[in-house]
Short mmCIF file of N, CA and C in Angstrom, two decimals:
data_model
loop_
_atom_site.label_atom_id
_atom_site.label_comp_id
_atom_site.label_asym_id
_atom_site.label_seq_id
_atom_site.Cartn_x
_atom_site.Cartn_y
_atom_site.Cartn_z
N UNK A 1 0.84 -1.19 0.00
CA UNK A 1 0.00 0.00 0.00
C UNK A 1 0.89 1.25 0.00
N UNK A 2 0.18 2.70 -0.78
CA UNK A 2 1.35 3.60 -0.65
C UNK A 2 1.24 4.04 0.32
N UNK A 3 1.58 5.43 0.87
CA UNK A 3 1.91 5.83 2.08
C UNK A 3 0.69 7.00 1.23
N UNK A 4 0.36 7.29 2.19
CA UNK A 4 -0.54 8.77 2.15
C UNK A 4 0.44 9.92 1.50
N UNK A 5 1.04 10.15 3.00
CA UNK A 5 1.98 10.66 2.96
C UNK A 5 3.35 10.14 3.76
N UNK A 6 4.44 10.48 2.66
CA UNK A 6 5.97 9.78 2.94
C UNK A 6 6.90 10.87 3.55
N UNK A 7 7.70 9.92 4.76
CA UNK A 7 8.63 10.72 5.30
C UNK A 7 9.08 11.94 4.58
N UNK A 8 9.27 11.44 3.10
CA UNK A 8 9.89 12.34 1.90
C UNK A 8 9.05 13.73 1.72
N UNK A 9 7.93 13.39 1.60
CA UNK A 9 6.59 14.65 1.63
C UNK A 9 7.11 15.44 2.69
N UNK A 10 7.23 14.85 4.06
CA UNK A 10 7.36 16.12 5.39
C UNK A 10 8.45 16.61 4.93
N UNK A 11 9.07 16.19 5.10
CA UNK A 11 10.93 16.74 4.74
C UNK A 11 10.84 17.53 3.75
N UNK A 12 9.99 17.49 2.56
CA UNK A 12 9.85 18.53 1.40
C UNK A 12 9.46 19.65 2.21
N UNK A 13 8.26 19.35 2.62
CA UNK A 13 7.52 20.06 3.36
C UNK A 13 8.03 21.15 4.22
N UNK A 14 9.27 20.65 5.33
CA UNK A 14 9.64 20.86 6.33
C UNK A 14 10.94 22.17 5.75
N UNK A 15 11.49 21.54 4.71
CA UNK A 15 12.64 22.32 3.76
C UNK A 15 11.77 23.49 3.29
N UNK A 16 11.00 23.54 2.64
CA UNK A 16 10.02 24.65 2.25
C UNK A 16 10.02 25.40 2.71
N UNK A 17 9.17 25.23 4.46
CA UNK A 17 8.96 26.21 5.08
C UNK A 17 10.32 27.14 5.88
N UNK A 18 11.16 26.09 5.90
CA UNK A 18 12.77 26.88 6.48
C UNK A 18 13.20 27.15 5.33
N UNK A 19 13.49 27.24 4.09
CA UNK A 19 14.46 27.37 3.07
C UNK A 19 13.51 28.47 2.09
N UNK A 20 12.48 28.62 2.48
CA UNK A 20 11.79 29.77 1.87
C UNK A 20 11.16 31.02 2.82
N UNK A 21 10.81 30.82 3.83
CA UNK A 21 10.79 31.76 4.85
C UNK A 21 10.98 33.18 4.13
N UNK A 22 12.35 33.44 3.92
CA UNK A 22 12.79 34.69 3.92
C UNK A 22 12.22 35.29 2.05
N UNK A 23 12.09 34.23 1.17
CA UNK A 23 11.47 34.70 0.06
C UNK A 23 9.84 35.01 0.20
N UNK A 24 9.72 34.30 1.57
CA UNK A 24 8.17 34.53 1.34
C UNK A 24 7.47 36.15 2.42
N UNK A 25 8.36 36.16 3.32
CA UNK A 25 8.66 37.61 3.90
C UNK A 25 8.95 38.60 2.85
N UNK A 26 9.59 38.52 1.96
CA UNK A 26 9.89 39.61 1.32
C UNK A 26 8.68 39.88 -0.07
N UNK A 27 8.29 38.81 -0.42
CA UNK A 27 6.87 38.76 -1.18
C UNK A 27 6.12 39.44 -0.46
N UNK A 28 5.43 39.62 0.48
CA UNK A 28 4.32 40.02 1.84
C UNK A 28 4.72 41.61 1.32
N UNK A 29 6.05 41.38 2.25
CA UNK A 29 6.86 42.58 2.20
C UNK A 29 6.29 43.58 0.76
N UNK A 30 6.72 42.93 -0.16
CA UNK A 30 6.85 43.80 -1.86
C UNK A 30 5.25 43.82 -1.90
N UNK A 31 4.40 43.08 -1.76
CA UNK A 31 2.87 43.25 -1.82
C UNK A 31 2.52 44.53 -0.71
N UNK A 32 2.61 44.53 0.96
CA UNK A 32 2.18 45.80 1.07
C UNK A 32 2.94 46.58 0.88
N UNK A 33 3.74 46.80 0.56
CA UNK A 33 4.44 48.28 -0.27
C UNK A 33 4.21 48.76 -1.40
N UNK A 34 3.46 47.58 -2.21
CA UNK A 34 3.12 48.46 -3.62
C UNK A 34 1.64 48.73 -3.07
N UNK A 35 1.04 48.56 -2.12
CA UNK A 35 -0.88 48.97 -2.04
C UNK A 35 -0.17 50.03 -1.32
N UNK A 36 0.62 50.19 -0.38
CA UNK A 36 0.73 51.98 0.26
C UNK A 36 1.07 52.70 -0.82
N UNK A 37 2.69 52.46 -1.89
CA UNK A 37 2.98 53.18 -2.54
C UNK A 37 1.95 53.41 -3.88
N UNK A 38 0.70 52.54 -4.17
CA UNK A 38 -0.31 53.13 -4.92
C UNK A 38 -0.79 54.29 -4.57
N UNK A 39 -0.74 54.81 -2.74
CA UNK A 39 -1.22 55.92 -2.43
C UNK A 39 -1.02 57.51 -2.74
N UNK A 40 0.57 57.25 -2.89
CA UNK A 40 1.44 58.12 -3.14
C UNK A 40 1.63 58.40 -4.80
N UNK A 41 1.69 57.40 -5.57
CA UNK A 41 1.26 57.54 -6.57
C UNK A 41 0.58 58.46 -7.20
N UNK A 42 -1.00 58.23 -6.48
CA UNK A 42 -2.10 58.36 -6.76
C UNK A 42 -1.83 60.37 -6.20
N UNK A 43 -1.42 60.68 -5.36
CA UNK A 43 -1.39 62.37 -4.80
C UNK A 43 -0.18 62.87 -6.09
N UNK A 44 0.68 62.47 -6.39
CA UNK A 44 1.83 62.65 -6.94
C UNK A 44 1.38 63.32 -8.35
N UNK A 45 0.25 62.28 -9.44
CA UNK A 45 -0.37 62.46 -10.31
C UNK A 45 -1.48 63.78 -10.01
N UNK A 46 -2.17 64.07 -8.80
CA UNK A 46 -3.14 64.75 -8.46
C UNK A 46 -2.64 65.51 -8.20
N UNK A 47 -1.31 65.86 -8.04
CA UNK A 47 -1.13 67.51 -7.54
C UNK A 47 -0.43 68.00 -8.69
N UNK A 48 -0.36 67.35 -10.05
CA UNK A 48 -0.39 67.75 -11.48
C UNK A 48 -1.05 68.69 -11.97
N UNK A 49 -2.28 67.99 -11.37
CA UNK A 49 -3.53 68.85 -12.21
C UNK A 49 -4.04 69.81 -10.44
N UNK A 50 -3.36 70.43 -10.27
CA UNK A 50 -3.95 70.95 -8.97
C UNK A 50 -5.02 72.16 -9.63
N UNK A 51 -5.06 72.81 -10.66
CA UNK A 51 -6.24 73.96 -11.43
C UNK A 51 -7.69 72.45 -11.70
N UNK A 52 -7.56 71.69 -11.65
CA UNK A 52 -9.01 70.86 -11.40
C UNK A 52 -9.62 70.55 -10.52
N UNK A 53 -10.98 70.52 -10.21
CA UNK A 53 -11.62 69.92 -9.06
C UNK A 53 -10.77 68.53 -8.86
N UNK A 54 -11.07 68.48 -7.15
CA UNK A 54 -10.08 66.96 -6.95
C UNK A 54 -11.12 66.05 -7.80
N UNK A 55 -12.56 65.57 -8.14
CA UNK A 55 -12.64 64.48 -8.82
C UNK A 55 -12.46 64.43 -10.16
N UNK A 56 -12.01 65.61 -10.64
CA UNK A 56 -10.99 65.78 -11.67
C UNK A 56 -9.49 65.10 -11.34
N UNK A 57 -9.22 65.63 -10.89
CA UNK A 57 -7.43 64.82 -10.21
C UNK A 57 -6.85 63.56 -10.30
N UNK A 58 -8.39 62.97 -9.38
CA UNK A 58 -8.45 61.67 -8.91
C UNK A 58 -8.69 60.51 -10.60
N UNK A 59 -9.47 61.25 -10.94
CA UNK A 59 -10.04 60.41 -12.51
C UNK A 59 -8.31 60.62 -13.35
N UNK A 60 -7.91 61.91 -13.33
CA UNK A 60 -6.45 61.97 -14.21
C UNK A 60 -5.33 60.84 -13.26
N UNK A 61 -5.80 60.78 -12.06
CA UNK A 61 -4.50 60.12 -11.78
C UNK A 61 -5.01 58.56 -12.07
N UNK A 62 -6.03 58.20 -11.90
CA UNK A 62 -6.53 56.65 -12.01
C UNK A 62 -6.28 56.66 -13.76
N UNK A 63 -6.04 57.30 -14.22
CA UNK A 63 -5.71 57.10 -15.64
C UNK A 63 -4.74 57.18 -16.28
N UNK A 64 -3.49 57.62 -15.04
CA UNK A 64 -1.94 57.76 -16.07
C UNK A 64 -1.52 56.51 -16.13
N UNK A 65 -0.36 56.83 -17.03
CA UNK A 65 0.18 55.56 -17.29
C UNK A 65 0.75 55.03 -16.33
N UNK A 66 2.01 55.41 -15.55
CA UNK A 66 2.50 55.37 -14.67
C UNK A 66 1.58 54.32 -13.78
N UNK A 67 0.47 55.18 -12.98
CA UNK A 67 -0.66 54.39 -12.49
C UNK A 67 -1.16 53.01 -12.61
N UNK A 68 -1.47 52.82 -14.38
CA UNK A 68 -2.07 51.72 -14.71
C UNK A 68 -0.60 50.54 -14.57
N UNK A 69 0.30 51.16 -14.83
CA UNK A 69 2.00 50.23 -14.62
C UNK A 69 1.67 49.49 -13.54
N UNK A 70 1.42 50.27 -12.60
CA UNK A 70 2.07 50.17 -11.08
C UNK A 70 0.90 48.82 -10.60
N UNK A 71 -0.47 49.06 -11.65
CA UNK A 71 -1.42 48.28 -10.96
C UNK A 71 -1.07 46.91 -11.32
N UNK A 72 -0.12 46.98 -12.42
CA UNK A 72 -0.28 45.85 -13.35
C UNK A 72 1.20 45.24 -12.39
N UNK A 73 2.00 45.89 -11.70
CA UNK A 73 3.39 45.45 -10.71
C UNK A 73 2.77 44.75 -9.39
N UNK A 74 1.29 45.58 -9.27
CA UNK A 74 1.13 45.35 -7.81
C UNK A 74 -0.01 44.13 -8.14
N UNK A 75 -0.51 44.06 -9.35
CA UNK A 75 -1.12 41.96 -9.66
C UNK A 75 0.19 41.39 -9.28
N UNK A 76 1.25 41.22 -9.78
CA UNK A 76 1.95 40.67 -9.97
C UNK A 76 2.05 40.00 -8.68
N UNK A 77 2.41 41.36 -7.96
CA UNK A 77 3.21 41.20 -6.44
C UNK A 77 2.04 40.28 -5.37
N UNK A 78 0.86 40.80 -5.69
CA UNK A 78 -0.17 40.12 -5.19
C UNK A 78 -0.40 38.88 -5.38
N UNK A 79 0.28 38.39 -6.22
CA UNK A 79 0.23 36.79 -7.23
C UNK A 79 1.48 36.03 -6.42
N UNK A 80 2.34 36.16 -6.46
CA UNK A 80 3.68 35.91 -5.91
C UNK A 80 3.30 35.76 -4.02
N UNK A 81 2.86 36.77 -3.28
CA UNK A 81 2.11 36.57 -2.33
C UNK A 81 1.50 35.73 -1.96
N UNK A 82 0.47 35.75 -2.13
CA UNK A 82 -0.35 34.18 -2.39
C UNK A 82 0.24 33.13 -2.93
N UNK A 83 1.16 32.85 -3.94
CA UNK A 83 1.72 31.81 -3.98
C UNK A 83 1.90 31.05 -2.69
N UNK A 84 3.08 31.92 -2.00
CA UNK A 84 3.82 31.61 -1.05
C UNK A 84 3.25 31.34 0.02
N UNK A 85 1.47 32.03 0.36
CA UNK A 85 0.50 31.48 1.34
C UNK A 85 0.01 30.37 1.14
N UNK A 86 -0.21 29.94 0.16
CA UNK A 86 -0.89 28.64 -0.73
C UNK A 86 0.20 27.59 -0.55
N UNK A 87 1.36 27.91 -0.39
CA UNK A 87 2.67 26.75 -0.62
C UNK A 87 2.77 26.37 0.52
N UNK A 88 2.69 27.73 1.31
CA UNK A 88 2.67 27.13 3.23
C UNK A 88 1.99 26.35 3.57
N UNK A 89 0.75 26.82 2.96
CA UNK A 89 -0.43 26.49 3.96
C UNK A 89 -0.36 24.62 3.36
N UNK A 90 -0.19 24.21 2.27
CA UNK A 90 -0.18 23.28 1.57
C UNK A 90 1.12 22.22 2.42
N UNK A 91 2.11 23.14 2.87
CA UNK A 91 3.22 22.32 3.31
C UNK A 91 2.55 21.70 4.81
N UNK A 92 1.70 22.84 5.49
CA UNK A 92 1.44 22.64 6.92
C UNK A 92 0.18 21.71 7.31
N UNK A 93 -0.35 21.13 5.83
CA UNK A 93 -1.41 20.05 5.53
C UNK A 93 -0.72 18.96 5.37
N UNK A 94 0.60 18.97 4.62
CA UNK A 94 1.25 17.88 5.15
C UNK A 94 1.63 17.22 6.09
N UNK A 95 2.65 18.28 6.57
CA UNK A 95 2.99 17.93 8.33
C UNK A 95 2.23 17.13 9.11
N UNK A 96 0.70 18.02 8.87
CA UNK A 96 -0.58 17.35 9.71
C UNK A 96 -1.44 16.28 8.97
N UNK A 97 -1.06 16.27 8.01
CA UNK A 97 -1.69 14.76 8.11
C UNK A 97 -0.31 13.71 8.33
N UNK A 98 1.15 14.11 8.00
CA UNK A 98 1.79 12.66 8.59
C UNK A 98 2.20 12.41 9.92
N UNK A 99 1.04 14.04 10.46
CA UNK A 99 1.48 13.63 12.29
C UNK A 99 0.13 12.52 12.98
N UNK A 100 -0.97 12.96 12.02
CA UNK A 100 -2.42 11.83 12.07
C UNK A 100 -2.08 10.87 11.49
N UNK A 101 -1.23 10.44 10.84
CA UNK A 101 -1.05 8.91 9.89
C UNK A 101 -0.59 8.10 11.52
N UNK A 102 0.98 9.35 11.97
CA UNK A 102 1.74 8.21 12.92
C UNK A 102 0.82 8.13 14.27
N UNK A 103 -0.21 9.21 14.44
CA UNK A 103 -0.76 9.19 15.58
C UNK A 103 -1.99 7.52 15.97
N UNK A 104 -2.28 7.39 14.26
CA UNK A 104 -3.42 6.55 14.17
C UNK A 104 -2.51 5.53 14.29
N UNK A 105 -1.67 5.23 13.62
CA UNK A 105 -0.67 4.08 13.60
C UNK A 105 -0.05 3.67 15.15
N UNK A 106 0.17 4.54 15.94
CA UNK A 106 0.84 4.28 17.24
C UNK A 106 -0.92 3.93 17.97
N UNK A 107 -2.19 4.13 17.93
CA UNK A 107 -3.16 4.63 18.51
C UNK A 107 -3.47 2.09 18.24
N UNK A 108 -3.39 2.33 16.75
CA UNK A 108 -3.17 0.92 16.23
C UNK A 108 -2.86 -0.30 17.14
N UNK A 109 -1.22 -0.04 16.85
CA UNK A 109 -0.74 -0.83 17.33
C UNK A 109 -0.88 -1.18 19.43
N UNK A 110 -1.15 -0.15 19.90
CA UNK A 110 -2.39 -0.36 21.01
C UNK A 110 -3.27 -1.04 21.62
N UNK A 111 -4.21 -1.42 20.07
CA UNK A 111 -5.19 -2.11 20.32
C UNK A 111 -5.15 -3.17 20.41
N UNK A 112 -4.30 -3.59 19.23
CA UNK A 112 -3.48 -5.00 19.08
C UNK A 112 -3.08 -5.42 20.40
#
């Protein structure tokens, strides 16, 4: 029979979460820094047009280029993010089920 999950799985698992740590901090990291620095952005473009009403401003700045760049950096960054939550969270489903495999298995041999 195969193994559910194999020593080999945790240990992937286990490497993941220590050997990526610091890429996945700095993903987080680069994700909220591009939603603040959208903020700044966004005044930077608006004090361009300072002779317009601000929902004048606001419409010129949601429309520069610059802007639409930054939205298309900060999918990105948002993508990469979530990866790295999805990879965890995926590694820490491992762990726990090959800590329920050995728990049932020791719980087993018990009964016997």
């Amino acid at each position: 029979m195969k193994e559910i999950v194999t020593d080999n799985d945790v240990q992937k698992a286990l490497d993941f979460l220590r050997y990526e740590a610091q890429n996945a901090a700095e993903a987080k990291a680069h994700r909220l820094y591009m939603v603040e620095y959208r903020k700044t952005m966004k005044a930077n473009v608006m004090q361009l047009h300072l002779n317009k009403p601000v929902a004048a401003q606001e419409r010129e700045a949601y429309r520069a280029a610059e802007y639409i760049a930054h939205l298309d950096a900060l999918k990105a960054a948002i993508t990469q993010d979530v990866f790295y939550e999805w990879k965890r969270a995926a590694a820490e489903a491992t762990i726990e089920a090959w800590r329920t495999l050995n728990a049932n298995r020791r719980g087993e041999g018990k009964l016997q």
